[in-house]
PDB file of C-alpha atoms and ligand atoms in Angstrom:
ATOM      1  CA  UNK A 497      36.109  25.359   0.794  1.00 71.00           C
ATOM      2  CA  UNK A 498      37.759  28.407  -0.756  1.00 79.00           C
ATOM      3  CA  UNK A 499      36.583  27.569  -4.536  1.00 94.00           C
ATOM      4  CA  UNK A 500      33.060  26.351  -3.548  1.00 98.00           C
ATOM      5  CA  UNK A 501      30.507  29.063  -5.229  1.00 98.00           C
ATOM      6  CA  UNK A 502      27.616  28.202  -2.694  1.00 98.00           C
ATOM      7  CA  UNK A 503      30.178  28.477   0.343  1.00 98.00           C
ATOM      8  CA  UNK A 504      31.067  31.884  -1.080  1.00 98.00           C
ATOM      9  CA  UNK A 505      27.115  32.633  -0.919  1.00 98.00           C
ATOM     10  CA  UNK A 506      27.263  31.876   2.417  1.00 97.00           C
ATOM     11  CA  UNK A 507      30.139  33.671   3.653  1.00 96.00           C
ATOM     12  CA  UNK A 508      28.458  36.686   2.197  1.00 96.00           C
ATOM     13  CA  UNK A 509      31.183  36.886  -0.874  1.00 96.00           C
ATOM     14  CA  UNK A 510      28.894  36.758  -3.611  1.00 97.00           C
ATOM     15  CA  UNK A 511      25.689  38.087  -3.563  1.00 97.00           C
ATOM     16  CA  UNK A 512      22.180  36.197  -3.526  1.00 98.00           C
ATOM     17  CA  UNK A 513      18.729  37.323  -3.431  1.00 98.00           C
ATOM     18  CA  UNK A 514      18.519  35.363   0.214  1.00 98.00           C
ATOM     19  CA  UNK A 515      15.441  34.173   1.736  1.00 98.00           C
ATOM     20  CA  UNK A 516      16.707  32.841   5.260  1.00 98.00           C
ATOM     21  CA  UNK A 517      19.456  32.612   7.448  1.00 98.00           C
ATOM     22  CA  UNK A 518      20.283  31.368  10.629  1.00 98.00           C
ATOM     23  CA  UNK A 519      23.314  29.965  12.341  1.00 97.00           C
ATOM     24  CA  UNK A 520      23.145  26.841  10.296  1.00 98.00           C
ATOM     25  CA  UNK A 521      21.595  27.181   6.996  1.00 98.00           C
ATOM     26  CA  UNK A 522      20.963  29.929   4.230  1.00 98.00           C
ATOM     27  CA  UNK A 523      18.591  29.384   1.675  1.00 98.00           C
ATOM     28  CA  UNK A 524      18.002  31.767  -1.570  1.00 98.00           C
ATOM     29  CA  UNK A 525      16.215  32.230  -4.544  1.00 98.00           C
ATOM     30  CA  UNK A 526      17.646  29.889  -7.433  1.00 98.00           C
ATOM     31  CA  UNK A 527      19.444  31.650 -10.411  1.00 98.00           C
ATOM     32  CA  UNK A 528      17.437  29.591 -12.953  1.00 98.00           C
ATOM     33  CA  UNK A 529      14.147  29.345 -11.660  1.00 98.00           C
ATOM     34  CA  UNK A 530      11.792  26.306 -12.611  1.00 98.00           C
ATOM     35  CA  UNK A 531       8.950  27.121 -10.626  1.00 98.00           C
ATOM     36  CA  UNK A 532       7.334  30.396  -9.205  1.00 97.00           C
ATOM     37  CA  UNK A 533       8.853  29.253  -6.021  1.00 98.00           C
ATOM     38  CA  UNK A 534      12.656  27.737  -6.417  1.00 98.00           C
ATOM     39  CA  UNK A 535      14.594  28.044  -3.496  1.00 98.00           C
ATOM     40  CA  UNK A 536      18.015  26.666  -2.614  1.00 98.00           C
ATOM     41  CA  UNK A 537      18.573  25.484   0.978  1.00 99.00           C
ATOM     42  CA  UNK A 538      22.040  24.903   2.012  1.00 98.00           C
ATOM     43  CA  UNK A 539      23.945  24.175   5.072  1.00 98.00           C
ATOM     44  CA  UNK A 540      26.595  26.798   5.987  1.00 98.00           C
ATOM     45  CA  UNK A 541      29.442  23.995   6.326  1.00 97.00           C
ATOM     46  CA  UNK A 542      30.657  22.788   3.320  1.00 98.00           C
ATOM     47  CA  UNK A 543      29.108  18.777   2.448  1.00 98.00           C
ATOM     48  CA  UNK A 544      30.238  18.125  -1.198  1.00 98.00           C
ATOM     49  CA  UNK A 545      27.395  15.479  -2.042  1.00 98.00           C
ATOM     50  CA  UNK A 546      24.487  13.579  -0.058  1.00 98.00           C
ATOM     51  CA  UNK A 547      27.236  10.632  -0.080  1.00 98.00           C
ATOM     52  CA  UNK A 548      29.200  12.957   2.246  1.00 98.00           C
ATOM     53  CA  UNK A 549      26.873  13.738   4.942  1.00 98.00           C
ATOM     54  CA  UNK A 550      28.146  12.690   8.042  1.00 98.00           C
ATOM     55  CA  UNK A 551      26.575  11.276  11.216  1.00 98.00           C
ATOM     56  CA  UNK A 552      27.355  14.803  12.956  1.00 98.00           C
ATOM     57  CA  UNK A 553      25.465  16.522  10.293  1.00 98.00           C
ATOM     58  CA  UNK A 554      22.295  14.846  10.663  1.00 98.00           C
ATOM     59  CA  UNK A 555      20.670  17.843  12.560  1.00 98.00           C
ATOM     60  CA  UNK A 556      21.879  20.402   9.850  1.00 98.00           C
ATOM     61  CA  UNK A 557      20.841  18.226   6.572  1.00 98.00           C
ATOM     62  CA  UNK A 558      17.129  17.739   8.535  1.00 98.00           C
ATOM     63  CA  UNK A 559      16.830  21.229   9.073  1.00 98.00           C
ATOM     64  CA  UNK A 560      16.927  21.823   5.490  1.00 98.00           C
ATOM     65  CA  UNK A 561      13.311  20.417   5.238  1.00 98.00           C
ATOM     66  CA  UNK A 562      12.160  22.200   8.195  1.00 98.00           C
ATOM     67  CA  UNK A 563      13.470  25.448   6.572  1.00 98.00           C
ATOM     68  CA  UNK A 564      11.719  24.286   3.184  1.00 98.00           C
ATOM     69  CA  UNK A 565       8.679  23.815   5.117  1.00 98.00           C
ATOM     70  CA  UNK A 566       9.061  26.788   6.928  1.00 98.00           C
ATOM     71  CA  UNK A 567       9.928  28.601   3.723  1.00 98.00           C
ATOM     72  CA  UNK A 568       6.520  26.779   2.417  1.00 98.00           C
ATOM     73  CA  UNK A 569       4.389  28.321   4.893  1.00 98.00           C
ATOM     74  CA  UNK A 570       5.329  31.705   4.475  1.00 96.00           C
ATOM     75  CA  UNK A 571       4.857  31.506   0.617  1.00 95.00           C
ATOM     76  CA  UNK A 572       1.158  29.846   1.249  1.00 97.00           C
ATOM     77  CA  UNK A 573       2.197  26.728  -0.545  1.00 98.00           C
ATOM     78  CA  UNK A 574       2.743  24.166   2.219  1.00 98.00           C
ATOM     79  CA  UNK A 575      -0.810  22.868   1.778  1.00 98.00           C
ATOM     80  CA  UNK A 576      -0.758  22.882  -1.721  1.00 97.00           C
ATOM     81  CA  UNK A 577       2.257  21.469  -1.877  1.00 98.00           C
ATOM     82  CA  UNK A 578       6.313  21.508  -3.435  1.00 98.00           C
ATOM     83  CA  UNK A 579       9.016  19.398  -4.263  1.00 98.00           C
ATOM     84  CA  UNK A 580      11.580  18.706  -2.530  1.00 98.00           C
ATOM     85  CA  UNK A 581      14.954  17.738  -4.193  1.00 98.00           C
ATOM     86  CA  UNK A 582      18.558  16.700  -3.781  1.00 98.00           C
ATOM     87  CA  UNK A 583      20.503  16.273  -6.781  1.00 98.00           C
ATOM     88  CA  UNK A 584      23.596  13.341  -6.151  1.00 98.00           C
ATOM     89  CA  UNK A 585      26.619  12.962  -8.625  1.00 98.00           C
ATOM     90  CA  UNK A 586      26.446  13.291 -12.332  1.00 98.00           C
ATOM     91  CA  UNK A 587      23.271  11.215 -13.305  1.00 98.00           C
ATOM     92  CA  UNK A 588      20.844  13.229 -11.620  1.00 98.00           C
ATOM     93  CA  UNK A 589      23.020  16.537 -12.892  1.00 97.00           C
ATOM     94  CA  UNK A 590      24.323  17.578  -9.699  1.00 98.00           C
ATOM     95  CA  UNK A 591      26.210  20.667 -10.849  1.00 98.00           C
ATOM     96  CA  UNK A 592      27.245  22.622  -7.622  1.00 98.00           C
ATOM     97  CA  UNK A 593      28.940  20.176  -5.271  1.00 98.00           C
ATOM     98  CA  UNK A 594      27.620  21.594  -2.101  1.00 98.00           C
ATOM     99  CA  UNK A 595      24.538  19.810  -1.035  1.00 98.00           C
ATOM    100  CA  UNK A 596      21.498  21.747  -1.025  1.00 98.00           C
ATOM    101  CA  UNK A 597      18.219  21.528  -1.178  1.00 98.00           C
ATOM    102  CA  UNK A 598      15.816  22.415  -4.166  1.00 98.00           C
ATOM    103  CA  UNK A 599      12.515  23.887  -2.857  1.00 98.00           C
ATOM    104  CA  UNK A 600      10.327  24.040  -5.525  1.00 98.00           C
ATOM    105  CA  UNK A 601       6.604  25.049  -5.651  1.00 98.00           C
ATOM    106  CA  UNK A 602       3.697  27.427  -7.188  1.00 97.00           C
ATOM    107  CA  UNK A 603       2.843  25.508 -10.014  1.00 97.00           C
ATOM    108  CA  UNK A 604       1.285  21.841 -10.714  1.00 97.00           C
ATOM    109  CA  UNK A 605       4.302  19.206 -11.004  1.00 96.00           C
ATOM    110  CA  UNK A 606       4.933  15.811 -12.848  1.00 96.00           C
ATOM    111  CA  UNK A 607       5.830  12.719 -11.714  1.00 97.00           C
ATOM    112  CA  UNK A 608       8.187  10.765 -13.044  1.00 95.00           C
ATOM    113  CA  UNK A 609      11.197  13.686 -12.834  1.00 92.00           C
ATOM    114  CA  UNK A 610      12.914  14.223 -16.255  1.00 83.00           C
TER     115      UNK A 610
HETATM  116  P1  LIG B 263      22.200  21.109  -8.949  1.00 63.46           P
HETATM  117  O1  LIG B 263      22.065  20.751 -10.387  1.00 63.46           O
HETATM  118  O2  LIG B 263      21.295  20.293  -8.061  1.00 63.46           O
HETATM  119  O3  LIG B 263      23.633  21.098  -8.486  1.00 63.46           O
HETATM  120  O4  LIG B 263      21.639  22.571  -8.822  1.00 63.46           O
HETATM  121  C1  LIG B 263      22.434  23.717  -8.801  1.00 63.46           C
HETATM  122  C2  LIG B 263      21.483  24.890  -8.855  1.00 63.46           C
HETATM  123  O5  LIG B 263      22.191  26.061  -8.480  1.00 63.46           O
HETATM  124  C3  LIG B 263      20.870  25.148 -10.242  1.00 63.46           C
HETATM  125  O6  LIG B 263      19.451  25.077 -10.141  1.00 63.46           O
HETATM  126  C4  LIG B 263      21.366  26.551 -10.585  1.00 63.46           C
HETATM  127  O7  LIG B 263      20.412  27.307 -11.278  1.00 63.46           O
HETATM  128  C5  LIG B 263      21.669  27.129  -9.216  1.00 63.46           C
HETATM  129  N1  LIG B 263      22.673  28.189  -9.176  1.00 63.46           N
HETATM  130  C6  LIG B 263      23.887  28.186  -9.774  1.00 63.46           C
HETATM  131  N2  LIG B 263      24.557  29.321  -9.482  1.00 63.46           N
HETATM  132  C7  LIG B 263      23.738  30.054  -8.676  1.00 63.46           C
HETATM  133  C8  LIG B 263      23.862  31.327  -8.031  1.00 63.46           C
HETATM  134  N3  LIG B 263      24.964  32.088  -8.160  1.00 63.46           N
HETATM  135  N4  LIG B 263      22.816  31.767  -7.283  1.00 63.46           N
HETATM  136  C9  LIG B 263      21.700  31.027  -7.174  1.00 63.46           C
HETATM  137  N5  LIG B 263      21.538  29.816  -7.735  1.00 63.46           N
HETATM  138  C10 LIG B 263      22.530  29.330  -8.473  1.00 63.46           C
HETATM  139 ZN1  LIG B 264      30.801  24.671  -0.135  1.00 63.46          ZN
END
């Protein structure tokens, strides 16, 4: 997707303070941080919304938890715990329409989400 601004990310076309990479998924530090730890995990192919994810993507949308629990580890938080979020459509305020994965940890958080 040539206008997509997270597929850009992950061709390397605009820059991001980047966390991880491997052949399937890149993950990053969010722009607009809302805990000490907010990373985005995304899938190098392009998958507009959750609604879009495909029976052949299966593997790459589960790896984004094992790369936010991976991510987790490193940071010391995986016992303490994070959220784990994926944003679908306009009532939970998707806003970039290329799934992904909000890590988010470091800090106590409430329940229900805003
Ligand atoms: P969502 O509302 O779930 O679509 O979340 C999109 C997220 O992308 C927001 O938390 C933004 O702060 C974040 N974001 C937007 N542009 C960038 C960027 N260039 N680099 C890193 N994060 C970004
Ligand atoms: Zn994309």
């Amino acid at each position: 997707m040539s206008d997509c601004l997270f597929c850009k990310i992950a061709a390397g076309e605009i820059p991001a303070e980047k966390v991880y990479e491997d052949d399937d998924v890149i993950a990053f530090n969010d722009i607009n941080p809302q805990a000490p730890t907010h990373v985005l995990i995304i899938p190098k192919s392009h998958i507009a919304t959750t609604n879009d994810i495909a029976p052949e993507d299966e593997k790459v949308v589960g790896k984004l938890l094992t790369t936010a629990a991976k991510i987790a580890k490193d940071r010391g938080i995986d016992a303490s715990g994070y959220r784990s979020v994926m944003n679908c459509n306009a009532d939970a305020g998707q806003m970039v329409f290329h799934v992904h994965l909000h890590m988010l940890g470091g800090r106590k958080m409430s329940w229900p989400p805003g």
